[in-house]
Coordinates of C-alpha atoms and ligand atoms in Angstrom, one line a residue:
X9 CA 0.0 0.0 0.0
X10 CA 3.0 2.2 0.6
X11 CA 3.9 1.6 -3.0
X12 CA 0.3 2.2 -4.2
X13 CA 0.4 5.7 -2.8
X14 CA 3.8 6.3 -4.3
X15 CA 2.5 5.2 -7.7
X16 CA -0.6 7.3 -7.5
X17 CA 1.4 10.4 -6.5
X18 CA 4.0 9.9 -9.1
X19 CA 4.2 12.7 -11.6
X20 CA 7.3 12.7 -13.8
X21 CA 8.8 16.1 -14.9
X22 CA 11.3 14.7 -17.4
X23 CA 11.8 11.5 -19.4
X24 CA 14.5 10.6 -16.9
X25 CA 12.0 10.7 -14.0
X26 CA 9.8 8.3 -15.9
X27 CA 12.7 6.0 -16.7
X28 CA 13.7 5.9 -13.0
X29 CA 10.0 5.0 -12.2
X30 CA 10.0 2.2 -14.8
X31 CA 13.2 0.7 -13.5
X32 CA 12.0 0.9 -9.9
X33 CA 8.6 -0.8 -10.4
X34 CA 8.5 -2.5 -13.8
X35 CA 12.2 -3.3 -14.5
X36 CA 13.5 -6.9 -14.5
X37 CA 15.0 -6.3 -11.1
X38 CA 12.1 -4.1 -10.0
X39 CA 9.7 -4.2 -7.1
X40 CA 6.9 -5.9 -8.9
X41 CA 9.2 -8.6 -10.1
X42 CA 10.3 -9.2 -6.5
X43 CA 6.7 -9.3 -5.3
X44 CA 5.8 -11.9 -7.9
X45 CA 8.8 -14.0 -6.9
X46 CA 7.7 -13.9 -3.3
X47 CA 4.1 -14.7 -4.4
X48 CA 5.3 -18.1 -5.7
X49 CA 6.1 -19.3 -2.1
X50 CA 2.7 -18.4 -0.4
X51 CA -0.1 -20.9 0.2
X52 CA -2.8 -21.5 -2.4
X53 CA -5.4 -19.7 -0.3
X54 CA -3.3 -16.6 0.1
X55 CA -2.5 -16.7 -3.6
X56 CA -6.2 -16.1 -4.5
X57 CA -6.3 -12.9 -2.5
X58 CA -2.8 -11.7 -3.1
X59 CA -2.9 -12.5 -6.8
X60 CA -5.7 -10.0 -7.3
X61 CA -3.9 -7.3 -5.4
X62 CA -0.7 -7.9 -7.1
X63 CA -2.2 -7.7 -10.5
X64 CA -4.0 -4.5 -9.7
X65 CA -0.8 -3.1 -8.5
X66 CA 1.1 -4.1 -11.6
X67 CA -1.6 -2.7 -13.8
X68 CA -1.7 0.7 -12.1
X69 CA 2.1 1.0 -12.4
X70 CA 1.9 0.1 -16.1
X71 CA -1.0 2.5 -16.6
X72 CA 0.9 5.3 -15.0
X73 CA 4.0 4.5 -17.1
X74 CA 2.0 4.4 -20.4
X75 CA 0.1 7.6 -19.6
X76 CA 3.4 9.6 -19.5
X77 CA 5.4 7.5 -21.9
X78 CA 3.6 9.1 -24.9
X79 CA 4.0 12.6 -23.5
X80 CA 7.7 12.2 -23.3
X81 CA 8.3 10.4 -26.5
X82 CA 6.4 13.0 -28.3
X83 CA 8.4 15.7 -26.6
X84 CA 11.7 14.1 -27.5
X85 CA 10.6 13.7 -31.1
X86 CA 9.5 17.3 -31.2
X87 CA 13.0 18.5 -30.2
X88 CA 14.6 16.3 -32.9
X89 CA 12.1 17.4 -35.6
X90 CA 13.4 19.8 -38.2
X91 CA 12.4 23.4 -37.4
X92 CA 10.3 24.2 -40.4
X93 CA 10.8 27.9 -39.8
X94 CA 14.6 27.7 -40.4
X95 CA 15.8 29.0 -43.7
X96 CA 16.4 26.2 -46.2
X97 CA 19.9 24.9 -46.8
X98 CA 20.0 25.4 -50.6
X99 CA 21.2 22.8 -53.0
X100 CA 23.8 22.6 -55.7
X101 CA 22.7 22.7 -59.3
X102 CA 25.0 21.1 -61.8
X103 CA 26.5 23.2 -64.7
X104 CA 26.7 22.3 -68.3
X105 CA 30.2 21.1 -69.3
X106 CA 32.0 23.8 -71.3
X107 CA 32.5 21.3 -74.2
X108 CA 28.8 20.6 -74.3
X109 CA 28.1 24.3 -74.2
X110 CA 30.3 25.0 -77.2
X111 CA 29.2 21.9 -79.1
X112 CA 25.7 23.2 -78.7
X113 CA 26.7 26.7 -80.0
X114 CA 28.5 25.2 -83.0
X115 CA 25.5 23.0 -83.9
X116 CA 23.1 26.0 -83.6
X117 CA 25.2 28.1 -85.9
X118 CA 25.3 25.4 -88.6
X119 CA 21.7 24.6 -88.2
X120 CA 20.8 28.0 -89.4
X121 CA 22.6 27.1 -92.6
X122 CA 20.6 23.9 -93.0
X123 CA 23.0 21.4 -91.6
X124 CA 21.4 18.4 -89.9
X125 CA 23.0 16.2 -87.2
X126 CA 24.5 12.8 -87.8
X127 CA 26.5 10.4 -85.6
X128 CA 28.6 7.3 -86.0
X129 CA 30.3 4.7 -83.8
X130 CA 33.5 5.3 -81.7
X131 CA 34.9 1.9 -82.4
X132 CA 35.5 1.9 -86.1
X133 CA 36.9 -0.4 -88.8
X134 CA 39.8 0.3 -91.1
X135 CA 37.5 1.0 -94.1
X136 CA 35.5 3.9 -92.5
X137 CA 38.4 5.5 -90.6
X138 CA 41.1 5.1 -93.3
X139 CA 40.6 3.2 -96.5
X140 CA 37.5 4.8 -97.8
X141 CA 39.0 8.2 -97.0
X142 CA 41.8 7.6 -99.5
X143 CA 44.6 6.9 -96.9
X144 CA 47.4 5.1 -98.7
X145 CA 48.3 1.7 -97.1
X146 CA 51.6 3.1 -95.7
X147 CA 50.2 6.4 -94.5
X148 CA 51.8 7.3 -91.1
X149 CA 48.4 8.1 -89.6
X150 CA 47.7 4.4 -89.6
X151 CA 50.7 3.8 -87.6
X152 CA 50.5 2.2 -84.1
X153 CA 51.7 5.5 -82.6
X154 CA 48.6 7.4 -83.4
X155 CA 45.9 4.9 -83.4
X156 CA 44.4 2.8 -80.5
X157 CA 43.7 -0.6 -82.1
X158 CA 41.0 -2.7 -80.6
X159 CA 41.8 -6.4 -80.2
X160 CA 39.1 -8.8 -81.1
X161 CA 38.7 -11.6 -78.6
X162 CA 40.9 -14.5 -79.8
X163 CA 39.5 -17.9 -80.5
X164 CA 36.2 -16.7 -81.8
X165 CA 37.2 -16.2 -85.4
X166 CA 39.7 -17.7 -87.8
X167 CA 43.0 -15.8 -88.4
X168 CA 41.7 -14.9 -91.8
X169 CA 38.7 -13.0 -90.4
X170 CA 40.8 -11.2 -87.8
X171 CA 43.2 -9.9 -90.4
X172 CA 40.4 -8.6 -92.6
X173 CA 38.8 -6.6 -89.9
X174 CA 41.1 -4.4 -87.9
X175 CA 39.2 -2.4 -85.4
X176 CA 40.3 0.8 -83.8
X177 CA 39.0 3.7 -81.8
X178 CA 38.2 6.3 -84.5
X179 CA 41.0 8.9 -84.8
X180 CA 38.7 11.5 -86.4
X181 CA 35.0 12.1 -87.1
X182 CA 35.7 11.9 -90.8
X183 CA 34.6 8.2 -90.5
X184 CA 31.1 9.4 -90.0
X185 CA 31.2 11.2 -93.4
X186 CA 31.8 7.8 -95.0
X187 CA 29.0 6.1 -93.1
X188 CA 26.5 8.9 -94.0
X189 CA 27.4 8.9 -97.7
X190 CA 27.2 5.1 -97.9
X191 CA 23.8 5.1 -96.3
X192 CA 22.0 7.8 -98.2
X193 CA 21.9 9.6 -101.6
X194 CA 23.2 13.2 -102.1
X195 CA 22.7 16.0 -101.5
X196 CA 24.1 16.0 -98.0
X197 CA 24.5 18.8 -95.5
X198 CA 25.4 17.4 -92.2
X199 CA 27.2 18.1 -89.0
X200 CA 28.8 15.2 -87.1
X201 CA 30.0 15.8 -83.5
X202 CA 31.7 13.1 -81.5
X203 CA 34.6 11.9 -79.5
X204 CA 37.9 10.8 -81.1
X205 CA 41.0 9.0 -79.8
X206 CA 44.7 9.3 -80.5
X207 CA 47.6 7.6 -78.9
X208 CA 49.3 10.6 -77.5
X209 CA 51.1 11.5 -74.3
X210 CA 48.7 13.5 -72.1
X211 CA 49.8 17.1 -71.5
X212 CA 48.3 20.6 -71.4
X213 CA 48.2 20.6 -75.2
X214 CA 47.4 17.0 -76.1
X215 CA 45.1 14.3 -74.8
X216 CA 44.4 10.7 -75.7
X217 CA 40.8 11.6 -76.5
X218 CA 39.2 14.8 -77.6
X219 CA 36.1 16.0 -79.5
X220 CA 35.5 17.0 -83.0
X221 CA 32.7 18.4 -85.2
X222 CA 32.8 17.2 -88.8
X223 CA 30.9 19.1 -91.5
X224 CA 29.9 17.8 -94.9
X225 CA 28.2 19.4 -97.8
X226 CA 27.7 17.5 -101.1
X227 CA 25.6 18.6 -104.0
X228 CA 25.9 19.6 -107.6
X229 CA 28.2 22.5 -108.1
X230 CA 29.5 23.0 -104.6
X231 CA 32.6 25.1 -104.8
X232 CA 35.5 26.2 -102.6
X233 CA 33.8 29.6 -102.4
X234 CA 30.9 27.9 -100.6
X235 CA 33.3 26.3 -98.2
X236 CA 35.0 29.7 -97.4
X237 CA 31.8 31.5 -97.0
X238 CA 30.3 28.8 -94.7
X239 CA 33.3 28.8 -92.4
X240 CA 33.5 32.6 -92.5
X241 CA 29.9 32.8 -91.3
X242 CA 30.7 30.3 -88.5
X243 CA 33.6 32.3 -87.2
X244 CA 31.7 35.6 -87.1
X245 CA 28.8 33.9 -85.2
X246 CA 31.1 32.1 -82.8
X247 CA 33.7 34.8 -82.0
X248 CA 32.0 38.0 -83.0
X249 CA 31.9 40.2 -86.1
X250 CA 35.3 41.4 -87.3
X251 CA 37.2 38.2 -86.3
X252 CA 39.6 37.6 -89.2
X253 CA 40.1 34.3 -91.0
X254 CA 42.9 33.0 -93.2
X255 CA 43.3 29.8 -95.2
X256 CA 46.6 28.1 -95.6
X257 CA 47.2 25.3 -98.1
X258 CA 47.5 21.9 -96.4
X259 CA 47.2 18.2 -97.1
X260 CA 44.6 15.5 -96.1
X261 CA 44.2 12.3 -98.1
X262 CA 40.4 12.8 -98.4
X263 CA 40.3 16.4 -99.6
X264 CA 41.8 18.1 -102.6
X265 CA 42.6 20.9 -102.4
X266 CA 43.0 21.0 -98.6
X267 CA 43.4 23.9 -96.3
X268 CA 43.8 24.8 -92.6
X269 CA 41.9 27.7 -91.4
X270 CA 43.3 30.2 -88.8
X271 CA 41.4 32.9 -87.0
X272 CA 42.8 36.1 -85.6
X273 CA 43.7 35.3 -82.0
X274 CA 40.6 36.0 -79.8
X275 CA 42.7 36.4 -76.7
X276 CA 45.3 39.1 -77.7
X277 CA 43.2 40.4 -80.6
X278 CA 46.2 39.8 -82.9
X279 CA 48.8 41.6 -80.7
X280 CA 50.7 38.4 -80.0
X281 CA 50.4 36.1 -76.9
X282 CA 51.4 32.6 -75.8
X283 CA 48.1 31.2 -77.2
X284 CA 49.0 32.2 -80.8
X285 CA 52.7 32.0 -80.2
X286 CA 53.0 35.7 -80.9
X287 CA 51.8 35.3 -84.4
X288 CA 48.3 36.7 -83.9
X289 CA 46.7 33.7 -85.6
X290 CA 45.4 30.4 -84.2
X291 CA 44.5 27.3 -86.3
X292 CA 41.0 26.1 -85.7
X293 CA 40.2 23.5 -88.3
X294 CA 41.1 21.5 -91.4
X295 CA 39.0 21.5 -94.5
X296 CA 38.9 21.0 -98.2
X297 CA 37.0 19.8 -101.3
X298 CA 36.2 16.2 -101.0
X299 CA 38.6 14.1 -103.1
X300 CA 36.8 12.5 -106.0
X301 CA 38.3 9.1 -104.9
X302 CA 36.3 9.3 -101.7
X303 CA 33.0 10.0 -103.5
X304 CA 33.7 7.0 -105.8
X305 CA 34.6 4.8 -102.8
X306 CA 31.1 5.4 -101.4
X307 CA 29.3 5.1 -104.7
X308 CA 28.7 8.7 -105.5
X309 CA 29.2 10.0 -109.1
X310 CA 32.1 12.4 -108.8
X311 CA 31.4 13.9 -112.2
X312 CA 28.0 15.0 -111.1
X313 CA 28.6 15.9 -107.5
X314 CA 31.2 17.9 -105.6
X315 CA 31.4 18.7 -102.0
X316 CA 33.4 20.1 -99.1
X317 CA 34.2 18.9 -95.6
X318 CA 35.8 20.3 -92.5
X319 CA 36.7 19.1 -89.1
X320 CA 37.3 21.1 -86.0
X321 CA 38.4 20.3 -82.4
X322 CA 35.8 21.4 -79.9
X323 CA 38.4 21.7 -77.2
X324 CA 40.3 24.2 -79.4
X325 CA 37.2 26.2 -80.1
X326 CA 36.4 26.2 -76.4
X327 CA 39.9 27.3 -75.3
X328 CA 39.6 30.3 -77.6
X329 CA 36.2 31.1 -76.4
X330 CA 36.8 30.8 -72.7
X331 CA 40.6 31.3 -72.6
X332 CA 41.3 27.8 -71.1
X333 CA 45.0 27.0 -71.3
X334 CA 45.1 23.3 -70.2
X335 CA 43.2 20.6 -72.0
X336 CA 43.3 18.3 -69.0
X337 CA 40.8 20.6 -67.2
X338 CA 38.1 19.2 -69.5
X339 CA 38.3 15.7 -68.2
X340 CA 39.3 16.1 -64.5
X341 CA 35.9 17.0 -63.2
X342 CA 37.2 19.6 -60.8
X343 CA 34.1 21.4 -59.7
X344 CA 36.0 24.6 -59.2
X345 CA 36.5 24.6 -62.9
X346 CA 33.1 23.4 -63.9
X347 CA 31.2 25.8 -61.6
X348 CA 32.5 28.7 -63.6
X349 CA 30.2 27.7 -66.4
X350 CA 27.1 27.6 -64.2
X351 CA 25.6 30.8 -65.6
X352 CA 26.0 29.8 -69.3
X353 CA 23.1 28.2 -71.1
Ligands
LIG13 N1 39.8 14.7 -90.1 C1 40.8 15.8 -90.1 C2 41.6 15.7 -88.8 O1 41.2 15.1 -87.9 C3 40.1 17.1 -90.2 C4 39.4 17.3 -91.6 C5 38.1 17.0 -91.7 C6 40.1 17.8 -92.6 C7 37.5 17.2 -92.9 C8 39.5 18.0 -93.9 C9 38.2 17.7 -94.0 O2 42.6 16.3 -88.6

């Protein structure tokens, strides 16, 4: 009965008070457990009376505990709950990669001239990457030094088959020109962006992979003047009106005549800087009139059709646009670099 009064009077102020109460009465070493242990050794007659009392006692202790338990658990939860009135934490939004930004800009400019998009595989066979593009058998670009060859799993084919099909990671997007011209009939006016691979030592100026955009225009009576005007338009749109261009004669197996195009350095504005090696000019692409041999290789009548092609490195275009001096930044995923392009769309 002394305990009964204690239980009735009990009014916990904290969760600890309640816990102390639970241990004292309801715990495995608590008072109620002791009483029940004692209860085992009394006579059957006493049991009938005592049992009832004990059960009531236990129930009242449990009821008391349960009544407050909810109060305190709720209160504890409430303190842990987020305070909805606090200002939000804010979250990080990703930024477009500078190469994606510039690829998009290039595509948009050529779209206005009627160029459509095309794509091809990054693992390419000898025909599409070299042979159809008029590369002579012994051309140095086919050399192991430049090209990553892909080994076919051995044992699956005869030696004869393996020799016939040499696979490589494409070294340029010109392979996509071949695929496009093989698959469809002229006229063509297409832009072909993609990743290319070359076996080069990685430095600030070279990487084992980079990105190109290939352009192709084939129709009746396409001339070198069309090529020049198309590229001139691109440069004005990309780097602003007044940017100068110049063409230098060059050589590619798949174009004749061939040229490389320079633009006036966008960083020093022609005054001379490390980017243009003090010359005021920076090379941005290779181009030329498609060699008739290439057209014949893909089954196009070279008497009826002519065309031009060009290929530019997106990294180079981006470097000039955003004054980036180290190619490795593009593939290192350093957020301090990438965050700088957050505001660009
Ligand atoms: N494929 C050449 C390169 O990677 C560029 C090029 C494309 C040149 C189309 C002429 C015509 O260097």
